[in-house]
Structure formats: C-alpha cells, structure tokens
Short mmCIF file of C-alpha atoms in Angstrom, two decimals:
data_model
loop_
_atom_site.label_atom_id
_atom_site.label_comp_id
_atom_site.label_asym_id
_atom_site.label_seq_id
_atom_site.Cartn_x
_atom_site.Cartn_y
_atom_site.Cartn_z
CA UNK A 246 51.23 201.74 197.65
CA UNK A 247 54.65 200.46 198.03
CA UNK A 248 57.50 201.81 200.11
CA UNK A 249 55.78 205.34 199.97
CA UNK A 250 54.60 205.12 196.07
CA UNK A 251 51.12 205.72 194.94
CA UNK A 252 50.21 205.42 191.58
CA UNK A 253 47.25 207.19 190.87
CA UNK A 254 45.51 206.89 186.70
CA UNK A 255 43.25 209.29 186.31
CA UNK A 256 41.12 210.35 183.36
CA UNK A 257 40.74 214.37 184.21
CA UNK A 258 39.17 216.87 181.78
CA UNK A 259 40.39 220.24 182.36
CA UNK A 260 39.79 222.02 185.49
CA UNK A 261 39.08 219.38 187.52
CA UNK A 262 40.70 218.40 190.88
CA UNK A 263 42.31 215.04 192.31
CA UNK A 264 42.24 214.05 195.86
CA UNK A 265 45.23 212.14 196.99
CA UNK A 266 44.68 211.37 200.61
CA UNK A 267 47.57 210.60 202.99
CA UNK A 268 48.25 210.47 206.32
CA UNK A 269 51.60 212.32 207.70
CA UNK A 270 53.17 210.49 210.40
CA UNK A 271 55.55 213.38 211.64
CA UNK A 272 55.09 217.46 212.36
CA UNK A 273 56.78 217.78 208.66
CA UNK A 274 57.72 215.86 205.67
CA UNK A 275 58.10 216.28 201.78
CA UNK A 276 55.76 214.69 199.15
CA UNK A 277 57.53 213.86 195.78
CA UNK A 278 54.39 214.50 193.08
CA UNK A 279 55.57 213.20 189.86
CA UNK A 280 52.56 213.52 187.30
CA UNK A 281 52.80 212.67 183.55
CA UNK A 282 49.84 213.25 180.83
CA UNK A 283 49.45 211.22 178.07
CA UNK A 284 47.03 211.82 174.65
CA UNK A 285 43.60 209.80 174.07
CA UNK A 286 46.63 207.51 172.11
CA UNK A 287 49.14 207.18 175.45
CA UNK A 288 51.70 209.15 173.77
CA UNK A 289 53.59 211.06 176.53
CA UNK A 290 52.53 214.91 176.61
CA UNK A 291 54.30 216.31 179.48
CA UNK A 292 55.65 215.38 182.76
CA UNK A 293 56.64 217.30 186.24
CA UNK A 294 58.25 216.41 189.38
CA UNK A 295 57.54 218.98 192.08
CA UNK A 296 58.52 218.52 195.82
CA UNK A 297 55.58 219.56 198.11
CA UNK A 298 56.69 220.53 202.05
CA UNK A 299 53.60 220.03 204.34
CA UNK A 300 53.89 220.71 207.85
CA UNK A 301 51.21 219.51 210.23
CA UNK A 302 49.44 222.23 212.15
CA UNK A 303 48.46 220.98 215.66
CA UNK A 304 44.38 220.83 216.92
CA UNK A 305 45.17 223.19 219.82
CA UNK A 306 47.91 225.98 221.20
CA UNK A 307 50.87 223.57 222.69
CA UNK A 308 54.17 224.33 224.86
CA UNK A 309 56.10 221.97 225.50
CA UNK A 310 59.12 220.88 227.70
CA UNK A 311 62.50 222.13 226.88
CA UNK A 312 65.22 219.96 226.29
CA UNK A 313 67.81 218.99 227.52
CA UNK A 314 66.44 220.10 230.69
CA UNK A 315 68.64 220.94 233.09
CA UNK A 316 70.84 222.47 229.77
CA UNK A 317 73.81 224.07 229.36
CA UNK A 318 74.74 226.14 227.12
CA UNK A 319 71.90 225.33 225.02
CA UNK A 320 68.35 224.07 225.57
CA UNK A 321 65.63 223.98 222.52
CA UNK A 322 61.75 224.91 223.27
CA UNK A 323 58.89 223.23 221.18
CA UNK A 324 55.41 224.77 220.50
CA UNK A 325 52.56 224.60 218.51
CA UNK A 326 50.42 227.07 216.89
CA UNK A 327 46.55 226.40 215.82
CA UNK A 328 46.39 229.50 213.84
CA UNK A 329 48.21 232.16 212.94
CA UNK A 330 48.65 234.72 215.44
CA UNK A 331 51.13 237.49 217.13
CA UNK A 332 53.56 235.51 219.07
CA UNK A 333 55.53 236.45 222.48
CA UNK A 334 58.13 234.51 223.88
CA UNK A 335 60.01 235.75 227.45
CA UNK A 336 62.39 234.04 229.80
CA UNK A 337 61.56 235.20 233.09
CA UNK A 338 64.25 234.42 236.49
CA UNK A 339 63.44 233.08 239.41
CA UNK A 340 61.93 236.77 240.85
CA UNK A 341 59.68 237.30 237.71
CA UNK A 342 62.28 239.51 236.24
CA UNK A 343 62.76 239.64 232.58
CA UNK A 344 65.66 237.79 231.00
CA UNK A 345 65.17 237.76 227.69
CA UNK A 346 62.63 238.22 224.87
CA UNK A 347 63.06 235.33 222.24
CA UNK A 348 60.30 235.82 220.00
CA UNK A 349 57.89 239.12 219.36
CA UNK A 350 56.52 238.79 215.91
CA UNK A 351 53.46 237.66 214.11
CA UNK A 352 53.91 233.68 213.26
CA UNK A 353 52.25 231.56 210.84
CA UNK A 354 50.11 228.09 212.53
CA UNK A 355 52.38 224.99 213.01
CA UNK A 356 55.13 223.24 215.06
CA UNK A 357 57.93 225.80 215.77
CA UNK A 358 61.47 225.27 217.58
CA UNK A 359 63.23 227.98 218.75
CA UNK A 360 67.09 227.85 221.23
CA UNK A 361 68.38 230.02 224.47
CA UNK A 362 72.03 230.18 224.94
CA UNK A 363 71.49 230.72 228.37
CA UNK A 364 72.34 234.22 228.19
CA UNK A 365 70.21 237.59 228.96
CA UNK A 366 69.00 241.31 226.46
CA UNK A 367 72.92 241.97 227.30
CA UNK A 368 74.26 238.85 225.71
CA UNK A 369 75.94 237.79 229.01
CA UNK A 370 75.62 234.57 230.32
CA UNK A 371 72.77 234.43 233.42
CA UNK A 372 73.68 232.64 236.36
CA UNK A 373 72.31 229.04 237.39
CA UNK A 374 69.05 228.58 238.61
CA UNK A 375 65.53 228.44 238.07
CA UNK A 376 63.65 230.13 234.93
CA UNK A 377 60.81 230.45 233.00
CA UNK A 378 60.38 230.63 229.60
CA UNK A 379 56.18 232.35 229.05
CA UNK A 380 54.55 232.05 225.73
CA UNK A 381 51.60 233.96 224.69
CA UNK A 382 49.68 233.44 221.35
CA UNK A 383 47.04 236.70 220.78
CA UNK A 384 45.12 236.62 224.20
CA UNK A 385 46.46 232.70 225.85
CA UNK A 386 49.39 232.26 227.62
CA UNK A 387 51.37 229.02 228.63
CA UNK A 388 54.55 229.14 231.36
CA UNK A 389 56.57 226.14 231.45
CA UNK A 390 60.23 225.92 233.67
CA UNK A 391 63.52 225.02 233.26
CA UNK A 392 66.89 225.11 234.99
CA UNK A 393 70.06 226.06 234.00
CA UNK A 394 73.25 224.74 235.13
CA UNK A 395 76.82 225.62 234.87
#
C-alpha cells in the first residue's frame, strides 16, 4: 500500500466475493477500483476502472454548530443522520416564531450540509439577532443557536 494503492491478486472462481478493507479518514471520499482478469496462462481477459463514492454514515443523530457564526449573509449548518428517516429543519426567532423551513423531506443516513441566506418564507432579509435553527429526525429533536448580524 503505497500513496493510496493496494494491489490485491486474487485467485476467484465465479461468484465469489473479495473483501478489501479500508479505513476512510473523512465524511466522503472516492475509491478508484481498477480490476483486471487474466486466463490460467496470464493473458489479459478484461479490465475495468470504476470510481466508487462512499460517504461515512455517523454512529448517532448529530447537529452541529453553524458556521461562520455570527454570519452574514450566509452561514452553513452540519448534521448527521444514523438512518434514514423524515427530516425537519426550522429557523425559529428570538420569540419562538417561525422563520423559515429549510428542509421537510425524507433523507437518506449520512453527513448533510445545508445554507440560510439569512432571509425568512417571504424571501426578505430578517433582522439581526438571535435564532434558532431546530432539527428533528422521525421522533428526536436537536436545537442549536446562532446570530445574525448586519
């Protein structure tokens, strides 16, 4: 294993599967799986080169700090999902009010990003202050704050 290359010689009958362990050291990253069969003789049958995404799916349901907190105009919200599950996302003012609704849709497990503009349903800009952005996955919930500036 050398600068991120694993050669791997295998003798495999048909049907049978090979384990390739690895470890990934970020929430995402692309595998390049180059595999070439030879004949009982080592004459080259085929080859194929296909790109594999994998994208790490965290141990538990995670919100975390925006940033850049205080924003403007923009600030960018993190979370994690264990499992696949219907997904809620509100930014709430400083009096519980609704802002906004971000996200309201069924999401697959994983590390997610999602951006607020800093603006409200009406697409106007809300004023500074104190907010909170709630997210729920099927029956938790996690409320984190954040302050915008102008």
């Amino acid at each position: 294993n050398e600068l991120g290359i694993l050669n791997v010689i295998s003798q495999i009958k048909q049907n049978k599967t090979v384990i390739i362990p690895f470890e990934i050291q970020n929430k995402n990253t692309s595998i390049q799986l180059y595999v070439q069969t030879y004949d009982k003789n080592g004459k080259v049958l085929s080859n194929t080169l296909e790109v594999l995404d994998i994208h790490a799916i965290p141990d538990e349901f995670v919100l975390n700090q925006n940033y850049p907190n205080p924003f403007n105009p923009v600030t960018h919200i993190e979370y994690g999902l264990p499992q696949a599950g219907h997904v809620d996302l509100v930014i709430y003012d400083i009096l519980g009010k609704e802002v906004l609704t971000l996200l309201n849709e069924m999401e697959e497990a994983g590390y997610k990003t999602i951006s607020w503009n800093g603006t409200n349903q009406g697409g106007f800009t809300v004023g500074a202050g104190m907010y909170f952005y709630v997210l729920k996955l099927n029956n938790s919930t996690k409320i984190k704050k954040m302050l915008f500036l102008k």
